Short mmCIF file of C-alpha atoms and ligand atoms in Angstrom, two decimals:
data_model
loop_
_atom_site.label_atom_id
_atom_site.label_comp_id
_atom_site.label_asym_id
_atom_site.label_seq_id
_atom_site.Cartn_x
_atom_site.Cartn_y
_atom_site.Cartn_z
CA UNK A 1 84.08 71.45 4.14
CA UNK A 2 83.06 71.87 0.53
CA UNK A 3 84.74 75.28 0.15
CA UNK A 4 87.72 77.32 1.32
CA UNK A 5 87.00 80.75 2.73
CA UNK A 6 90.44 81.77 1.50
CA UNK A 7 93.47 79.98 0.10
CA UNK A 8 97.10 80.74 -0.47
CA UNK A 9 98.87 78.95 -3.24
CA UNK A 10 101.58 79.86 -5.68
CA UNK A 11 102.10 82.96 -3.52
CA UNK A 12 98.66 84.16 -4.42
CA UNK A 13 95.80 85.06 -2.09
CA UNK A 14 92.38 83.92 -3.25
CA UNK A 15 89.17 84.51 -1.34
CA UNK A 16 85.63 83.32 -1.82
CA UNK A 17 83.75 86.57 -2.57
CA UNK A 18 81.06 86.42 0.12
CA UNK A 19 79.13 89.37 -1.30
CA UNK A 20 78.08 87.09 -4.17
CA UNK A 21 76.78 84.26 -1.97
CA UNK A 22 74.54 82.32 -1.97
CA UNK A 23 73.91 82.73 -5.71
CA UNK A 24 77.47 82.62 -6.99
CA UNK A 25 80.44 80.78 -5.56
CA UNK A 26 83.37 82.69 -7.03
CA UNK A 27 86.99 83.06 -5.95
CA UNK A 28 88.84 86.31 -6.58
CA UNK A 29 92.57 86.98 -6.49
CA UNK A 30 93.77 89.76 -4.19
CA UNK A 31 97.18 90.79 -5.51
CA UNK A 32 97.58 94.28 -4.05
CA UNK A 33 97.22 95.73 -0.55
CA UNK A 34 94.45 97.97 -1.93
CA UNK A 35 92.55 94.91 -3.15
CA UNK A 36 92.90 93.22 0.26
CA UNK A 37 91.80 96.44 1.99
CA UNK A 38 88.78 96.75 -0.29
CA UNK A 39 87.81 93.09 0.15
CA UNK A 40 87.82 93.44 3.95
CA UNK A 41 86.01 96.78 3.96
CA UNK A 42 83.32 95.63 1.51
CA UNK A 43 82.84 92.34 3.41
CA UNK A 44 83.95 90.15 0.51
CA UNK A 45 85.81 88.44 3.34
CA UNK A 46 84.34 88.95 6.79
CA UNK A 47 84.00 87.48 10.26
CA UNK A 48 86.59 88.27 12.90
CA UNK A 49 89.03 85.33 12.54
CA UNK A 50 88.82 85.35 8.72
CA UNK A 51 89.62 89.07 8.62
CA UNK A 52 92.70 88.38 10.75
CA UNK A 53 93.90 85.57 8.45
CA UNK A 54 93.24 87.60 5.33
CA UNK A 55 95.11 90.62 6.70
CA UNK A 56 98.09 88.41 7.61
CA UNK A 57 98.27 87.17 4.01
CA UNK A 58 97.64 90.78 2.96
CA UNK A 59 100.95 91.82 4.52
CA UNK A 60 102.74 89.22 2.37
CA UNK A 61 100.80 90.45 -0.67
CA UNK A 62 101.96 93.99 0.15
CA UNK A 63 105.62 93.00 0.26
CA UNK A 64 105.38 91.00 -2.97
CA UNK A 65 103.65 93.97 -4.61
CA UNK A 66 106.47 96.33 -3.53
CA UNK A 67 109.16 94.13 -5.14
CA UNK A 68 111.73 95.03 -2.46
CA UNK A 69 115.41 94.97 -3.39
CA UNK A 70 116.70 94.27 0.11
CA UNK A 71 115.64 92.76 3.44
CA UNK A 72 115.23 96.26 4.89
CA UNK A 73 112.95 97.34 2.08
CA UNK A 74 110.88 94.20 2.58
CA UNK A 75 110.49 94.93 6.30
CA UNK A 76 109.51 98.51 5.50
CA UNK A 77 106.82 97.44 3.06
CA UNK A 78 105.48 94.86 5.54
CA UNK A 79 105.12 97.53 8.23
CA UNK A 80 103.50 99.93 5.75
CA UNK A 81 101.06 97.26 4.52
CA UNK A 82 100.10 96.35 8.09
CA UNK A 83 99.41 100.01 8.93
CA UNK A 84 97.19 100.37 5.87
CA UNK A 85 95.22 97.17 6.55
CA UNK A 86 94.67 98.20 10.18
CA UNK A 87 92.45 101.00 8.82
CA UNK A 88 90.08 98.63 7.00
CA UNK A 89 87.64 97.79 9.83
CA UNK A 90 87.77 98.84 13.49
CA UNK A 91 85.85 96.37 15.65
CA UNK A 92 87.18 92.82 15.16
CA UNK A 93 90.30 92.66 17.30
CA UNK A 94 91.58 89.57 15.43
CA UNK A 95 92.61 91.96 12.64
CA UNK A 96 94.95 93.91 14.92
CA UNK A 97 96.09 90.74 16.67
CA UNK A 98 97.16 89.19 13.35
CA UNK A 99 98.77 92.40 12.06
CA UNK A 100 100.76 92.80 15.29
CA UNK A 101 102.03 89.24 14.89
CA UNK A 102 103.06 89.93 11.29
CA UNK A 103 104.81 93.16 12.25
CA UNK A 104 106.75 91.34 14.96
CA UNK A 105 107.83 88.71 12.41
CA UNK A 106 108.88 91.48 9.99
CA UNK A 107 110.99 93.23 12.62
CA UNK A 108 112.47 89.90 13.70
CA UNK A 109 113.42 89.21 10.07
CA UNK A 110 115.23 92.54 9.62
CA UNK A 111 118.61 90.88 10.07
CA UNK A 112 118.04 88.32 7.32
CA UNK A 113 120.08 88.39 4.17
CA UNK A 114 117.64 89.11 1.40
CA UNK A 115 114.14 90.36 0.67
CA UNK A 116 113.28 86.80 -0.31
CA UNK A 117 114.22 85.59 3.18
CA UNK A 118 111.91 88.17 4.77
CA UNK A 119 109.08 87.25 2.42
CA UNK A 120 109.60 83.57 3.28
CA UNK A 121 109.39 84.30 7.02
CA UNK A 122 106.23 86.37 6.57
CA UNK A 123 104.64 83.75 4.36
CA UNK A 124 105.34 81.01 6.93
CA UNK A 125 103.85 83.17 9.70
CA UNK A 126 100.68 83.97 7.76
CA UNK A 127 100.18 80.31 6.88
CA UNK A 128 100.65 79.39 10.55
CA UNK A 129 97.98 81.91 11.64
CA UNK A 130 95.62 80.43 9.05
CA UNK A 131 96.36 76.80 10.00
CA UNK A 132 96.23 77.44 13.76
CA UNK A 133 92.84 79.09 13.42
CA UNK A 134 91.48 75.93 11.83
CA UNK A 135 92.58 73.87 14.83
CA UNK A 136 91.17 76.42 17.29
CA UNK A 137 87.80 76.19 15.58
CA UNK A 138 87.89 72.41 15.85
CA UNK A 139 88.64 72.63 19.58
CA UNK A 140 85.77 75.10 20.10
CA UNK A 141 83.56 72.42 18.56
CA UNK A 142 85.01 69.75 20.87
CA UNK A 143 84.35 71.86 23.97
CA UNK A 144 81.01 73.26 22.87
CA UNK A 145 79.27 70.21 21.43
CA UNK A 146 78.52 68.57 24.83
CA UNK A 147 76.25 71.56 25.54
CA UNK A 148 74.00 70.42 22.69
CA UNK A 149 71.63 67.56 23.40
CA UNK A 150 69.05 65.71 21.34
CA UNK A 151 66.10 67.91 20.50
CA UNK A 152 68.09 71.16 20.83
CA UNK A 153 66.75 74.27 19.15
CA UNK A 154 69.68 76.62 18.62
CA UNK A 155 69.39 80.24 17.62
CA UNK A 156 72.36 81.98 16.03
CA UNK A 157 72.85 85.51 14.73
CA UNK A 158 74.97 86.66 11.79
CA UNK A 159 77.53 84.19 10.47
CA UNK A 160 80.12 82.74 12.80
CA UNK A 161 80.72 79.67 10.68
CA UNK A 162 83.30 78.38 8.27
CA UNK A 163 82.93 81.49 6.12
CA UNK A 164 83.97 83.64 9.07
CA UNK A 165 87.06 81.59 9.91
CA UNK A 166 89.54 79.20 8.35
CA UNK A 167 87.88 76.15 9.91
CA UNK A 168 84.43 75.09 11.06
CA UNK A 169 83.66 78.46 12.58
CA UNK A 170 83.20 79.55 16.16
CA UNK A 171 79.47 79.56 16.99
CA UNK A 172 78.74 76.97 14.31
CA UNK A 173 81.61 74.65 15.22
CA UNK A 174 79.82 73.01 18.22
CA UNK A 175 76.77 72.64 15.97
CA UNK A 176 78.75 70.93 13.18
CA UNK A 177 80.42 68.69 15.79
CA UNK A 178 77.15 67.71 17.48
CA UNK A 179 75.54 67.07 14.10
CA UNK A 180 78.46 64.83 13.11
CA UNK A 181 77.94 62.89 16.36
CA UNK A 182 74.33 62.25 15.34
CA UNK A 183 72.70 64.64 17.80
CA UNK A 184 69.24 65.66 16.55
CA UNK A 185 69.24 69.44 16.51
CA UNK A 186 67.58 72.30 14.73
CA UNK A 187 69.10 75.69 14.03
CA UNK A 188 67.18 78.95 13.72
CA UNK A 189 69.28 81.45 11.77
CA UNK A 190 68.39 85.11 12.19
CA UNK A 191 68.60 86.80 8.81
CA UNK A 192 70.77 89.64 10.22
CA UNK A 193 69.85 92.98 8.76
CA UNK A 194 71.10 94.92 6.93
CA UNK A 195 73.63 92.73 5.07
CA UNK A 196 71.90 89.39 5.68
CA UNK A 197 74.89 87.30 6.72
CA UNK A 198 72.48 84.90 8.46
CA UNK A 199 70.21 84.50 5.44
CA UNK A 200 72.92 84.43 2.78
CA UNK A 201 75.79 82.67 4.54
CA UNK A 202 74.77 80.76 7.68
CA UNK A 203 71.88 78.92 6.03
CA UNK A 204 74.06 78.24 2.97
CA UNK A 205 76.81 76.52 4.89
CA UNK A 206 74.51 74.66 7.30
CA UNK A 207 72.41 73.32 4.42
CA UNK A 208 75.54 72.12 2.64
CA UNK A 209 76.45 70.16 5.77
CA UNK A 210 72.96 68.68 6.01
CA UNK A 211 72.10 70.51 9.24
CA UNK A 212 68.40 71.21 9.84
CA UNK A 213 68.22 75.02 9.55
CA UNK A 214 65.30 77.42 9.46
CA UNK A 215 65.68 81.04 8.42
CA UNK A 216 63.78 83.65 10.42
CA UNK A 217 63.54 87.42 10.13
CA UNK A 218 65.38 89.19 12.95
CA UNK A 219 62.10 90.39 14.42
CA UNK A 220 60.83 86.80 14.68
CA UNK A 221 63.35 85.89 17.40
CA UNK A 222 61.08 86.70 20.34
CA UNK A 223 58.22 84.79 18.77
CA UNK A 224 60.13 81.52 18.31
CA UNK A 225 61.49 81.78 21.85
CA UNK A 226 57.99 82.32 23.21
CA UNK A 227 56.85 79.27 21.24
CA UNK A 228 59.42 77.17 23.12
CA UNK A 229 61.42 76.31 20.00
CA UNK A 230 64.76 77.61 21.30
CA UNK A 231 66.77 75.79 23.97
CA UNK A 232 70.01 77.75 23.59
CA UNK A 233 71.63 80.63 21.70
CA UNK A 234 75.20 80.49 20.37
CA UNK A 235 76.83 83.48 18.68
CA UNK A 236 80.38 84.48 17.76
CA UNK A 237 82.18 87.64 18.76
CA UNK A 238 84.38 90.30 17.21
CA UNK A 239 85.98 91.48 20.43
CA UNK A 240 85.59 90.41 24.04
CA UNK A 241 86.62 92.87 26.75
CA UNK A 242 88.57 91.88 29.88
CA UNK A 243 85.33 91.72 31.87
CA UNK A 244 83.54 89.42 29.37
CA UNK A 245 81.41 92.05 27.59
CA UNK A 246 81.25 90.80 23.99
CA UNK A 247 80.84 92.79 20.78
CA UNK A 248 79.10 90.98 17.94
CA UNK A 249 76.92 91.78 14.94
CA UNK A 250 74.26 94.42 15.53
CA UNK A 251 71.17 92.78 17.00
CA UNK A 252 73.06 90.28 19.16
CA UNK A 253 72.43 92.32 22.33
CA UNK A 254 68.70 92.23 21.64
CA UNK A 255 68.81 88.46 21.17
CA UNK A 256 70.66 88.14 24.52
CA UNK A 257 67.99 90.20 26.29
CA UNK A 258 65.27 88.07 24.73
CA UNK A 259 67.07 84.90 25.80
CA UNK A 260 67.28 86.18 29.36
CA UNK A 261 63.55 87.01 29.38
CA UNK A 262 62.79 83.45 28.23
CA UNK A 263 65.33 81.76 30.56
CA UNK A 264 67.33 80.45 27.59
CA UNK A 265 71.12 80.13 28.00
CA UNK A 266 73.09 82.49 25.75
CA UNK A 267 76.62 81.36 24.79
CA UNK A 268 79.43 83.16 22.99
CA UNK A 269 82.03 81.09 21.09
CA UNK A 270 85.39 82.65 20.27
CA UNK A 271 89.11 81.85 20.16
CA UNK A 272 91.38 83.62 22.65
CA UNK A 273 92.59 85.87 19.79
CA UNK A 274 89.18 87.58 20.06
CA UNK A 275 89.83 88.68 23.65
CA UNK A 276 91.22 92.18 24.13
CA UNK A 277 92.63 92.53 27.61
CA UNK A 278 93.54 96.15 26.93
CA UNK A 279 89.86 96.98 26.83
CA UNK A 280 88.37 96.87 30.36
CA UNK A 281 84.71 96.68 29.32
CA UNK A 282 82.36 96.91 26.37
CA UNK A 283 82.12 100.73 26.46
CA UNK A 284 85.71 100.92 25.23
CA UNK A 285 85.19 98.66 22.19
CA UNK A 286 85.23 100.73 18.97
CA UNK A 287 82.02 100.16 17.03
CA UNK A 288 82.11 100.42 13.26
CA UNK A 289 79.44 102.51 11.53
CA UNK A 290 78.46 101.44 8.05
CA UNK A 291 77.27 103.43 5.04
CA UNK A 292 73.58 104.47 5.00
CA UNK A 293 73.13 102.91 1.55
CA UNK A 294 73.45 99.44 3.09
CA UNK A 295 70.19 100.18 4.89
CA UNK A 296 68.33 102.31 2.36
CA UNK A 297 69.23 100.48 -0.83
CA UNK A 298 70.77 97.19 0.12
CA UNK A 299 71.09 94.64 -2.67
CA UNK A 300 70.14 97.14 -5.35
CA UNK A 301 66.65 98.17 -4.35
CA UNK A 302 65.77 101.45 -2.60
CA UNK A 303 63.58 100.74 0.43
CA UNK A 304 63.59 104.15 2.18
CA UNK A 305 63.06 107.73 0.99
CA UNK A 306 65.99 109.62 -0.59
CA UNK A 307 67.72 111.79 2.00
CA UNK A 308 66.41 109.97 5.10
CA UNK A 309 68.74 110.04 8.10
CA UNK A 310 70.24 106.63 8.89
CA UNK A 311 72.20 105.32 11.86
CA UNK A 312 73.90 102.00 11.16
CA UNK A 313 76.30 100.66 13.78
CA UNK A 314 77.61 97.29 12.58
CA UNK A 315 78.02 95.82 16.06
CA UNK A 316 76.60 96.02 19.56
CA UNK A 317 77.88 94.85 22.92
CA UNK A 318 76.28 92.12 25.00
CA UNK A 319 77.05 92.69 28.70
CA UNK A 320 78.87 89.81 30.41
CA UNK A 321 75.95 89.41 32.82
CA UNK A 322 73.80 88.05 29.97
CA UNK A 323 76.35 85.41 28.87
CA UNK A 324 76.01 81.88 30.29
CA UNK A 325 79.45 80.80 29.08
CA UNK A 326 82.21 81.65 26.61
CA UNK A 327 83.30 78.65 24.56
CA UNK A 328 87.02 78.86 23.72
CA UNK A 329 89.67 76.48 22.40
CA UNK A 330 90.73 75.91 26.02
CA UNK A 331 87.27 75.07 27.34
CA UNK A 332 84.20 76.95 28.47
CA UNK A 333 84.75 80.06 30.59
CA UNK A 334 82.11 80.73 33.25
CA UNK A 335 81.31 83.84 35.26
CA UNK A 336 82.88 85.74 36.91
CA UNK A 337 84.61 86.39 33.60
CA UNK A 338 87.29 88.83 34.79
CA UNK A 339 89.42 86.19 36.54
CA UNK A 340 88.44 83.42 34.08
CA UNK A 341 89.63 85.51 31.10
CA UNK A 342 92.83 86.62 32.85
CA UNK A 343 93.60 82.96 33.59
CA UNK A 344 92.80 81.78 30.04
CA UNK A 345 94.91 84.56 28.50
CA UNK A 346 97.99 83.07 30.15
CA UNK A 347 97.60 80.01 27.92
CA UNK A 348 98.19 81.96 24.69
O1 MRU B 401 80.28 92.38 9.71
P1 MRU B 401 80.71 90.94 9.77
O2 MRU B 401 79.96 90.07 8.82
O3 MRU B 401 82.20 90.80 9.66
O4 MRU B 401 80.29 90.49 11.24
C1 MRU B 401 80.64 89.20 11.66
C2 MRU B 401 80.15 88.86 13.01
O5 MRU B 401 79.56 89.65 13.71
C3 MRU B 401 80.50 87.48 13.52
O6 MRU B 401 79.51 87.00 14.37
C4 MRU B 401 81.82 87.59 14.30
O7 MRU B 401 82.82 88.12 13.49
C5 MRU B 401 82.26 86.28 14.82
S1 MRU B 401 82.89 85.31 13.51
C6 MRU B 401 83.46 83.83 13.96
#
């Protein structure tokens, strides 16, 4: 990969500011919990696994910022930082998964001698979450790439690539792997209104890797399917319920319905940290609503009348019945998803 989505060195958290892509490739330092919170909320760093990694480092940032005088104070500031960061975005469960892990490490470190010891333990844990994620992405590519054969036309929605993770991505990982194996494939990237993660980010990273990618407007999806250009759909997910219902970027559900109508298999790719067994089905997944301005004056130009009512959910839920398979680091889960997910969860 030619870029790092985020990096931790010299006890500093740096992220690639994704709001500036594709025009500007700029890293920013996040040295307070408020800065980490803002970066997640404003989508400077985004994508479910990347949010989790960033929040884990954010807890360390919070403790360093507090300059604790004792181990207890360090634990306290870790818990406080985790609680604050949990308020940044509601849908991607990886955020809460990573914060819970960090809190457990903090509590486990309470008996250590000094604040420095606690910080060291937290730093090691955050780095491990980041490194593990990279390997999980690679494995998703290993398991998913055999689904892609010569001549494949793959539609994807939003960005579930390297920018959304610490590795090769989830949905894009099988594509990168198949491309590396010399499989001739073509990707159709939906632009993904309103914040254009498909147009700005997915095309950017696929082009850098030399993958054949074509950008389409979201409302072109049905047309390219009807033209026979799409042989499969692969998307990522922000939270998968115990029954296999999968939340992903708004518009994904529509793409799944279109795929069904055209008899095209629709796959979801996600690590097990994206599964939420406490949520029985998609109805219980909290869906973030975004500010109206992202729709009415996105990217600095007003495109709707002042004062118009706007409804902007950031995610929708694709029912399990529309999903042909869920590609995880442990292999591809097939329906019925309830038992398959329960079984896979035991491996974590
Ligand atoms: O609002 P975003 O850009 O964070 O939404 C991201 C997505 O919907 C991704 O598809 C999802 O997080 C999976 S990322 C591997």
